[in-house]
């Protein structure tokens, strides 16, 4: 017996449309006018909904900020994952570069969002720590694939990701509007680990 997916009711569709409209309106206002200068009343008026309706969807402005931020960040992460899927074999530096290339664009475009959410996440060991762990695992996997033991792979990966994190924080603090110099900095800091990878790969292929 097959299970049939229940169609959403008209009320559910209207609710989803209202939530989407609020997010779209808020995102445009946040990016144009700034988060601090945009209040919930202004967002509600622009979206043509009552203030009470806003709070029926979002308990406060920060919850709306986070939802927009995570939606956009997920899109950036998926873009990086899709790019890497088309690369038959990527070394640790290539892997990290692909993610930095897209994530730095995202963090710069959503700088105010990032500073608000990032600060809270670092204090609470939230999403940013989880994101760094994903990157760490990706780098570790590539070292392991050329015969580097798990302990060494973890040390190399954690150092490379720490460099990525430091450059990101420096970039945000600098008020930079371009990522290129910062991407170069990530590559420079991680060059010793790239040499370690190349040496391990040559040894692994020669066995």
PDB file of N, CA and C in Angstrom, residues 92 137-154 197 204:
ATOM      1  N   UNK A  92      43.643  18.750   0.090  1.00  0.00           N
ATOM      2  CA  UNK A  92      43.103  19.539   1.201  1.00  0.00           C
ATOM      3  C   UNK A  92      43.009  21.036   0.914  1.00  0.00           C
ATOM      4  N   UNK A 137      36.587  17.649   8.906  1.00  0.00           N
ATOM      5  CA  UNK A 137      36.414  16.274   8.451  1.00  0.00           C
ATOM      6  C   UNK A 137      36.767  16.133   6.971  1.00  0.00           C
ATOM      7  N   UNK A 138      36.402  17.134   6.177  1.00  0.00           N
ATOM      8  CA  UNK A 138      36.714  17.095   4.744  1.00  0.00           C
ATOM      9  C   UNK A 138      38.210  17.120   4.495  1.00  0.00           C
ATOM     10  N   UNK A 139      38.936  17.941   5.241  1.00  0.00           N
ATOM     11  CA  UNK A 139      40.390  18.012   5.094  1.00  0.00           C
ATOM     12  C   UNK A 139      41.035  16.723   5.597  1.00  0.00           C
ATOM     13  N   UNK A 140      40.574  16.221   6.749  1.00  0.00           N
ATOM     14  CA  UNK A 140      41.105  14.973   7.302  1.00  0.00           C
ATOM     15  C   UNK A 140      40.970  13.823   6.303  1.00  0.00           C
ATOM     16  N   UNK A 141      39.817  13.736   5.675  1.00  0.00           N
ATOM     17  CA  UNK A 141      39.542  12.650   4.720  1.00  0.00           C
ATOM     18  C   UNK A 141      40.579  12.650   3.599  1.00  0.00           C
ATOM     19  N   UNK A 142      40.967  13.832   3.162  1.00  0.00           N
ATOM     20  CA  UNK A 142      41.913  13.918   2.054  1.00  0.00           C
ATOM     21  C   UNK A 142      43.326  13.535   2.475  1.00  0.00           C
ATOM     22  N   UNK A 143      43.709  13.860   3.679  1.00  0.00           N
ATOM     23  CA  UNK A 143      45.010  13.395   4.180  1.00  0.00           C
ATOM     24  C   UNK A 143      45.003  11.877   4.378  1.00  0.00           C
ATOM     25  N   UNK A 144      43.917  11.372   4.936  1.00  0.00           N
ATOM     26  CA  UNK A 144      43.812   9.928   5.176  1.00  0.00           C
ATOM     27  C   UNK A 144      43.874   9.140   3.875  1.00  0.00           C
ATOM     28  N   UNK A 145      43.324   9.739   2.799  1.00  0.00           N
ATOM     29  CA  UNK A 145      43.274   9.052   1.500  1.00  0.00           C
ATOM     30  C   UNK A 145      44.659   8.814   0.916  1.00  0.00           C
ATOM     31  N   UNK A 146      45.673   9.541   1.402  1.00  0.00           N
ATOM     32  CA  UNK A 146      47.036   9.318   0.899  1.00  0.00           C
ATOM     33  C   UNK A 146      47.916   8.693   1.983  1.00  0.00           C
ATOM     34  N   UNK A 147      47.271   8.011   2.933  1.00  0.00           N
ATOM     35  CA  UNK A 147      48.007   7.195   3.897  1.00  0.00           C
ATOM     36  C   UNK A 147      48.468   7.882   5.162  1.00  0.00           C
ATOM     37  N   UNK A 148      48.053   9.122   5.386  1.00  0.00           N
ATOM     38  CA  UNK A 148      48.442   9.811   6.631  1.00  0.00           C
ATOM     39  C   UNK A 148      47.598   9.239   7.769  1.00  0.00           C
ATOM     40  N   UNK A 149      48.239   8.941   8.903  1.00  0.00           N
ATOM     41  CA  UNK A 149      47.506   8.347  10.011  1.00  0.00           C
ATOM     42  C   UNK A 149      46.479   9.329  10.570  1.00  0.00           C
ATOM     43  N   UNK A 150      45.492   8.791  11.283  1.00  0.00           N
ATOM     44  CA  UNK A 150      44.355   9.600  11.741  1.00  0.00           C
ATOM     45  C   UNK A 150      44.778  10.745  12.653  1.00  0.00           C
ATOM     46  N   UNK A 151      45.685  10.476  13.589  1.00  0.00           N
ATOM     47  CA  UNK A 151      46.114  11.516  14.526  1.00  0.00           C
ATOM     48  C   UNK A 151      46.783  12.677  13.790  1.00  0.00           C
ATOM     49  N   UNK A 152      47.669  12.350  12.861  1.00  0.00           N
ATOM     50  CA  UNK A 152      48.361  13.398  12.097  1.00  0.00           C
ATOM     51  C   UNK A 152      47.386  14.136  11.188  1.00  0.00           C
ATOM     52  N   UNK A 153      46.461  13.388  10.571  1.00  0.00           N
ATOM     53  CA  UNK A 153      45.461  14.007   9.698  1.00  0.00           C
ATOM     54  C   UNK A 153      44.637  15.032  10.466  1.00  0.00           C
ATOM     55  N   UNK A 154      44.278  14.678  11.686  1.00  0.00           N
ATOM     56  CA  UNK A 154      43.475  15.596  12.508  1.00  0.00           C
ATOM     57  C   UNK A 154      44.274  16.847  12.870  1.00  0.00           C
ATOM     58  N   UNK A 197      51.027  17.226   2.402  1.00  0.00           N
ATOM     59  CA  UNK A 197      50.100  16.389   1.627  1.00  0.00           C
ATOM     60  C   UNK A 197      50.807  15.843   0.377  1.00  0.00           C
ATOM     61  N   UNK A 204      52.722   7.584  -0.956  1.00  0.00           N
ATOM     62  CA  UNK A 204      51.602   6.642  -1.053  1.00  0.00           C
ATOM     63  C   UNK A 204      51.527   6.033  -2.443  1.00  0.00           C
TER      64      UNK A 204
END
